[in-house]
Coordinates of C-alpha atoms and ligand atoms in Angstrom, one line a residue:
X1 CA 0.0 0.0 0.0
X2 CA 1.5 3.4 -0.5
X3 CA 2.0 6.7 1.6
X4 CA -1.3 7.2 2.2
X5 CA -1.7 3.4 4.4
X6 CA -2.3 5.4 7.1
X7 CA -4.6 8.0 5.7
X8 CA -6.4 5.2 4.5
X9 CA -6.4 2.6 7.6
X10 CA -7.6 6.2 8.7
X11 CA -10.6 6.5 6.8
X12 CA -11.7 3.3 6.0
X13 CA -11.6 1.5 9.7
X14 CA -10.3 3.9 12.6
X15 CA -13.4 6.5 11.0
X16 CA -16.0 4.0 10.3
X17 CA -16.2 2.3 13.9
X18 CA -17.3 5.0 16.8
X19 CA -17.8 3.0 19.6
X20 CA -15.3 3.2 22.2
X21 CA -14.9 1.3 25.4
X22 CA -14.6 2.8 29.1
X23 CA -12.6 0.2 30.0
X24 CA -9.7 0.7 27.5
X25 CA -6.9 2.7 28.4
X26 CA -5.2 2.8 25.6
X27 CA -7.1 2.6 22.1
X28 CA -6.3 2.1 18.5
X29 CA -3.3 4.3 17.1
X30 CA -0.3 3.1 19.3
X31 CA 1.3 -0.3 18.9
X32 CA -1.1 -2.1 21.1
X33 CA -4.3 -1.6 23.1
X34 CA -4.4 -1.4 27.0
X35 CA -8.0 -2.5 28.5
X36 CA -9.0 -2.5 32.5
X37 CA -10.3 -5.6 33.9
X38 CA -12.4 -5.4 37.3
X39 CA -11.6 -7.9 40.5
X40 CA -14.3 -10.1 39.2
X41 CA -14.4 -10.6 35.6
X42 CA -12.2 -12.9 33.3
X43 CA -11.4 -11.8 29.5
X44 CA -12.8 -14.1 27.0
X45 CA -11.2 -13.6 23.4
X46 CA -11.7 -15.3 20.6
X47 CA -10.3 -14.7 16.9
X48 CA -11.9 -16.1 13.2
X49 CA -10.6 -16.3 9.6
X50 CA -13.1 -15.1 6.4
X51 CA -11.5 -15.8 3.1
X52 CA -13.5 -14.4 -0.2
X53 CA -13.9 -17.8 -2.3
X54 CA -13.8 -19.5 0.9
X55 CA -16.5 -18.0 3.5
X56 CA -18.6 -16.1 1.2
X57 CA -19.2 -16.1 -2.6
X58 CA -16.8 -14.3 -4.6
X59 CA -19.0 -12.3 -6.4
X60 CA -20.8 -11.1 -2.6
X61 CA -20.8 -7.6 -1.8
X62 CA -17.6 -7.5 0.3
X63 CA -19.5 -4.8 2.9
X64 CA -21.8 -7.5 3.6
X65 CA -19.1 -9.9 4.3
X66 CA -17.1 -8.1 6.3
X67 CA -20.6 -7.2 8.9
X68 CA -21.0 -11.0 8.7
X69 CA -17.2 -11.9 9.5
X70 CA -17.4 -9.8 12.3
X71 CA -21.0 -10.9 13.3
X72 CA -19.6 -14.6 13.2
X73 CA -16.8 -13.9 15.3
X74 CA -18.9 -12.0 17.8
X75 CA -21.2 -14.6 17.5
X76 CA -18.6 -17.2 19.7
X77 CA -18.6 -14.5 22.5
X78 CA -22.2 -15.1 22.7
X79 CA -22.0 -18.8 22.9
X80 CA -19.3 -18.0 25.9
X81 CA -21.6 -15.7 27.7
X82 CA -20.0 -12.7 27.6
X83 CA -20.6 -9.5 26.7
X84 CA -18.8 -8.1 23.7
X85 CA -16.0 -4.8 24.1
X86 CA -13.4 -4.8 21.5
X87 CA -12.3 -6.2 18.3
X88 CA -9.1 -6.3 16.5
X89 CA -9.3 -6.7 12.8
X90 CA -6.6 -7.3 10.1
X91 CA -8.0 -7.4 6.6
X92 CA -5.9 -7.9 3.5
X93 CA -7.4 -6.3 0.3
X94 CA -7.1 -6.2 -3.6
X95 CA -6.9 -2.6 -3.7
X96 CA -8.4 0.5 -1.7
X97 CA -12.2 0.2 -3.3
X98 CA -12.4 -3.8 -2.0
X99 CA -10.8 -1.8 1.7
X100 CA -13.1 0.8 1.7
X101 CA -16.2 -1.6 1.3
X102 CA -14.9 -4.3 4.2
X103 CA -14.2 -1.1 6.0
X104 CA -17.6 -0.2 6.1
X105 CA -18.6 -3.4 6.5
X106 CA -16.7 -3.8 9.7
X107 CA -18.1 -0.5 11.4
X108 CA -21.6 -1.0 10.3
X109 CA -21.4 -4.2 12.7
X110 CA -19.1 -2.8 15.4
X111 CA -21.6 0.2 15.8
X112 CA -24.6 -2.3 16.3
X113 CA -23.0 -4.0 19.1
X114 CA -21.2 -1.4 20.9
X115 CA -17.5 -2.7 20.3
X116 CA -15.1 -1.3 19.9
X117 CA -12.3 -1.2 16.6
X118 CA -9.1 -1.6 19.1
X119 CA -6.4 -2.2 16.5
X120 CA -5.5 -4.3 13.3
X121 CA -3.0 -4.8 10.3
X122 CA -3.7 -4.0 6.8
X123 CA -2.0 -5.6 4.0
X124 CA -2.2 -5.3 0.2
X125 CA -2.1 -8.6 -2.0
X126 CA -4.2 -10.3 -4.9
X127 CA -7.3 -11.5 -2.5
X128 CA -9.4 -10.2 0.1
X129 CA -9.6 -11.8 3.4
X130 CA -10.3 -10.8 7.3
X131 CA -9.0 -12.1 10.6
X132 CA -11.1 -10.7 13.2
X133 CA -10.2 -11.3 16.9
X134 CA -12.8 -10.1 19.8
X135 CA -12.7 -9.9 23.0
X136 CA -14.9 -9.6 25.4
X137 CA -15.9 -9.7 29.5
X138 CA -17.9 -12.3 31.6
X139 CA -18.0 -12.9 35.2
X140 CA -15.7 -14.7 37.1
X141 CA -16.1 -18.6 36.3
X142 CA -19.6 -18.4 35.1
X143 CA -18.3 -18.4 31.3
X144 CA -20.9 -21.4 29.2
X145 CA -18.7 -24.3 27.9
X146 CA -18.8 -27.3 25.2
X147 CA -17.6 -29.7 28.5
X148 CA -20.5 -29.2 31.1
X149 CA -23.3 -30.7 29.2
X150 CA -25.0 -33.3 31.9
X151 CA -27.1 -36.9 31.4
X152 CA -30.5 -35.8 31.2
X153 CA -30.1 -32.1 30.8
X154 CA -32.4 -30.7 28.1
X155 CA -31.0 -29.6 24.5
X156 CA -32.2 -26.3 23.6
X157 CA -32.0 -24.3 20.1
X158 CA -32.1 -20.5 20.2
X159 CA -32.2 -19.1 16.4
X160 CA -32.7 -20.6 13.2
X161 CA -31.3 -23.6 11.6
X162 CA -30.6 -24.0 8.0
X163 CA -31.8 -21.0 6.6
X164 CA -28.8 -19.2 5.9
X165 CA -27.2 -22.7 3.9
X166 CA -30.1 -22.7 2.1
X167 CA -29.5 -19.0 0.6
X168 CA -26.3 -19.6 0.1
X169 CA -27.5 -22.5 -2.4
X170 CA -30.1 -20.0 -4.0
X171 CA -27.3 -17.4 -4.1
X172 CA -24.7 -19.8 -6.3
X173 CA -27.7 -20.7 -8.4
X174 CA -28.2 -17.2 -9.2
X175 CA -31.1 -16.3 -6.9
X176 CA -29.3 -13.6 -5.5
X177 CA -33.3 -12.1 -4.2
X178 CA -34.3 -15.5 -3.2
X179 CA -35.9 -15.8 0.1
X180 CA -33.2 -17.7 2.3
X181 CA -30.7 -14.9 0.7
X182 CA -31.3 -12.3 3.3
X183 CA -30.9 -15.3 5.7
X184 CA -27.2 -15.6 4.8
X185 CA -26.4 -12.3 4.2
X186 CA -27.1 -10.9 7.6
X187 CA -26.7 -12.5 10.9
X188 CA -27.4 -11.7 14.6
X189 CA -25.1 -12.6 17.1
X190 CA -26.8 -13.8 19.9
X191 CA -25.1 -11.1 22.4
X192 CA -28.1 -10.0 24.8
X193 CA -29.6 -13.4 24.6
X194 CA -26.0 -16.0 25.5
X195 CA -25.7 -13.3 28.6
X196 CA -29.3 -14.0 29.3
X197 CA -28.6 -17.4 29.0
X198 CA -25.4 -17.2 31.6
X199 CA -27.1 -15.4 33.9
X200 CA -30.0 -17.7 34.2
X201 CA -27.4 -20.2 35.1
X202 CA -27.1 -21.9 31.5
X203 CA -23.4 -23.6 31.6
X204 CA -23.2 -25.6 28.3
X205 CA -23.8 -23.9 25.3
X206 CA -22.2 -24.1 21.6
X207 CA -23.1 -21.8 18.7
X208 CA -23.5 -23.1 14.9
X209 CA -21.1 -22.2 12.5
X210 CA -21.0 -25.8 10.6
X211 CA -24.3 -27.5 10.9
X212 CA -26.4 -28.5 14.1
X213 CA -25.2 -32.1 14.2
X214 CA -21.4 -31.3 14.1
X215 CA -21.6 -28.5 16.4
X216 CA -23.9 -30.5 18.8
X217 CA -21.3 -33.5 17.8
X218 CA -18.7 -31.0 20.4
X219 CA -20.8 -30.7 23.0
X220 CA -21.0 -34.7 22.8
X221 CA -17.4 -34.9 23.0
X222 CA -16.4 -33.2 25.1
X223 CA -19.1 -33.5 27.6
X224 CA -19.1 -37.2 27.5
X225 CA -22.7 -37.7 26.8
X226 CA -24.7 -38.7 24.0
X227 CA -27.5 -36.3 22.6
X228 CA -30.8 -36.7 20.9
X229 CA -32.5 -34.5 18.6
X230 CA -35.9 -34.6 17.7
X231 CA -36.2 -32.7 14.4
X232 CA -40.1 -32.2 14.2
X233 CA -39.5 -30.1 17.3
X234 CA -37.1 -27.7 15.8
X235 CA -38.3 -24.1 15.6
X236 CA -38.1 -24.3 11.3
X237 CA -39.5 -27.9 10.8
X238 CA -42.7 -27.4 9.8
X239 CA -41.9 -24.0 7.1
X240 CA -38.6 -26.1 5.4
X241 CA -40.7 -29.4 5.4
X242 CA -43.0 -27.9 3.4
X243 CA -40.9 -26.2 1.2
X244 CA -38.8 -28.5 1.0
X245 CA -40.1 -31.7 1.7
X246 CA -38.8 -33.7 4.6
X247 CA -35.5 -35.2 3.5
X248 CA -33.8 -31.5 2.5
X249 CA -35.4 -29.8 5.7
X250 CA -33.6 -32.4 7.3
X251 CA -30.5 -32.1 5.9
X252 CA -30.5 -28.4 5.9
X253 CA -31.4 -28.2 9.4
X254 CA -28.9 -30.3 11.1
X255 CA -26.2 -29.9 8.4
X256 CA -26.3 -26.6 7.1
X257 CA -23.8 -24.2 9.2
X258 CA -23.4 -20.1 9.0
X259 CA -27.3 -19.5 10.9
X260 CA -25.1 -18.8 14.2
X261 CA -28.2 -20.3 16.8
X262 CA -26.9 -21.2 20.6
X263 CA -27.4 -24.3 20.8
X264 CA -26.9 -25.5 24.7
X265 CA -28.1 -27.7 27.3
X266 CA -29.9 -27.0 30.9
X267 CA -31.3 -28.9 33.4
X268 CA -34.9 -29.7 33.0
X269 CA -35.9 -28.0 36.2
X270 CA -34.3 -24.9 35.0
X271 CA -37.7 -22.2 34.7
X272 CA -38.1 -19.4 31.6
X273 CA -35.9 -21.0 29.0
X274 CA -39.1 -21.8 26.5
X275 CA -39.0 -18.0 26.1
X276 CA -36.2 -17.7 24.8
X277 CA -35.3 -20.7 22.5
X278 CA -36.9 -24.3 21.5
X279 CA -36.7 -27.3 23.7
X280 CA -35.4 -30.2 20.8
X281 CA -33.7 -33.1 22.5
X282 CA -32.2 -34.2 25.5
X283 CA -29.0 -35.6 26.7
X284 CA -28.6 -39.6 27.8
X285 CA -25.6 -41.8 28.7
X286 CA -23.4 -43.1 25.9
X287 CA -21.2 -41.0 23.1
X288 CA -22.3 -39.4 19.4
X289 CA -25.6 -37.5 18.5
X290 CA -28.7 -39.4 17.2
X291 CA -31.3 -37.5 15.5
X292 CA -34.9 -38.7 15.9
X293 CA -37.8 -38.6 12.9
X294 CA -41.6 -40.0 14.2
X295 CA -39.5 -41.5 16.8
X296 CA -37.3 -43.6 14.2
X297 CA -33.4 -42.7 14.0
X298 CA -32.1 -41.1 10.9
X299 CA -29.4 -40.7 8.8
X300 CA -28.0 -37.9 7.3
X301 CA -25.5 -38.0 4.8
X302 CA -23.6 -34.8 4.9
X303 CA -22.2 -33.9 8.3
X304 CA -21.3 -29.9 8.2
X305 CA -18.7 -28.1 6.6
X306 CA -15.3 -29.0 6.9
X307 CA -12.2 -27.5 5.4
X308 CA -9.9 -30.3 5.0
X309 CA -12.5 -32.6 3.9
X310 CA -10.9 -34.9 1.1
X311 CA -7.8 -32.4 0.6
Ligands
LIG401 P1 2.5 -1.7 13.8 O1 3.5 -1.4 12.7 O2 2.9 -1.1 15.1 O3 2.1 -3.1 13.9 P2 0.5 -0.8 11.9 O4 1.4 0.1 11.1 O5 0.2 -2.1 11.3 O6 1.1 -0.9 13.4 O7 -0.8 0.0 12.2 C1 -0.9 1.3 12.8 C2 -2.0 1.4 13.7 O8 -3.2 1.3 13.0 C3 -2.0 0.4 14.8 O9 -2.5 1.0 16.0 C4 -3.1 -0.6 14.3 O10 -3.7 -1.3 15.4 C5 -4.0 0.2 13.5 N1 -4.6 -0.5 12.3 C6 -4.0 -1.0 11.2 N2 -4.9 -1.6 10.4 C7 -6.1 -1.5 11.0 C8 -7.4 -1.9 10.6 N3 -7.7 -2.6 9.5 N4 -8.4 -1.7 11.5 C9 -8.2 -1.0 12.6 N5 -7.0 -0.6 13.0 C10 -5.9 -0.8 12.2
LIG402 MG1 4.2 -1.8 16.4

């Protein structure tokens, strides 16, 4: 990039993101942020790749993915429980239009969530990419985890499932006004409703970047239980069934990633939950997740995305 870089870092990020944060001392400009922690609070951070040609469509407006690459990345704060402060975001770009655009991008969905732009790196090469890295604040030892998922605790679903694959599909087929599209091209971290969830005492929780049954397939894991899903009761069974017909409302709803739902588990005891999200299985002894059609297991071919599938 030439002499103007810094104008430009300037006037396409710095510009574009007002937020700031009364906790930081020392903000974007210098060659790192400083940021206050109270006695009681941990820092939860977390950081995400989006590649053009990779995580959205190459031909996608590159504003739009660059609110959704943040949006994504905020959206694994939620599934912690805390609430979101700052962001770091290092973006290559083909030239200063494609910056400008993931620029905006970028503020548009900083803005929305009160976080603030805390630093980044900007590089020019022959693609256009972001790596954004958030951080945010929860209270001491009360953060949700993948590991604390218990036998018998219900398995609860707060957001959609398998819209946003299914506009992807209608977007490479041309569709680009198709009505899953809007269901890819903008997504809500669940930020209010994970601290919600963490303050009602929620402790396993997982949001869905790569498909229902792969992302439930962690909780599994590392919780050492098995989980069954019941997919009549999900909250878009009965619209994508009859769109769709059973088998693809099926497969988009437990395999198709990027709707970024909590999924997480609570005791059944545990009061207001129905409120927020839908109640769609249950955990039980034993390893792996079963999923559960008129009460007869079934098989889905396609798992969730995965990068190094076959390579
Ligand atoms: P350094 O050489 O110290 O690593 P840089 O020259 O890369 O710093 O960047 C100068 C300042 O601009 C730093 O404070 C950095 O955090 C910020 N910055 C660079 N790129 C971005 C970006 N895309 N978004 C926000 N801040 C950025
Ligand atoms: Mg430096």
């Amino acid at each position: 990039m030439s002499g103007g870089e810094f104008d430009l870092i300037q006037q396409c990020f710095v510009s574009k993101a007002s937020y700031s944060h009364a906790h930081t001392v020392v903000g974007n400009g210098d060659d790192a942020s400083v940021h206050g922690l109270a006695e009681n609070e941990q820092l939860v951070v977390s950081t995400d790749m989006a590649v053009q040609g990779v995580h959205w469509p190459d031909d996608f407006p590159l504003d739009l993915a660059a609110d959704r690459a943040v949006c994504a990345a905020l959206s694994d704060l939620a599934a912690m429980g805390a609430k979101a402060c700052w962001a770091w975001v290092s973006v290559v770009a083909e030239d200063s239009d494609a910056l400008a655009m993931m620029g905006l991008g970028v503020g548009n969905a900083l803005n929305r969530y009160d976080v603030e732009l805390s630093g980044g790196d900007t590089v020019h090469a022959a693609c256009n990419s972001l790596n954004i890295t958030v951080a945010g604040i929860v209270e001491k030892n009360t953060s949700m985890q993948r590991n604390k998922a218990k036998v018998a605790d219900n398995i609860w679903i707060l957001g959609n499932s398998g819209l946003a694959s299914l506009g992807l599909q209608q977007w490479f087929s041309g569709h680009k006004d198709a009505d899953f599209v809007e269901s890819f091209s903008h997504i809500e971290p669940k930020l209010k409703q994970g601290n919600l969830l963490r303050e009602m005492g929620v402790r396993c929780c997982i949001d869905v970047s790569d498909g229902v049954l792969q992302d439930a397939g962690h909780i599994s894991k590392a919780s050492q239980i098995a989980m069954q899903l019941d997919v009549e009761k999900f909250p878009d069974w009965q619209r994508l069934s009859e769109k769709l017909g059973d088998e693809k409302a099926m497969q988009a709803m437990l395999s198709g990633g990027e709707d970024y739902a909590l999924l997480f588990t609570a005791p059944a005891n545990m009061k207001g939950l129905d409120k927020l999200a839908t109640c769609m299985g249950v955990c039980v002894p034993g390893s792996d997740v079963q999923a559960y059609y008129q009460g007869e297991m079934i098989h889905v071919v396609k798992s969730g995305y995965d990068h190094f599938a076959s390579k």
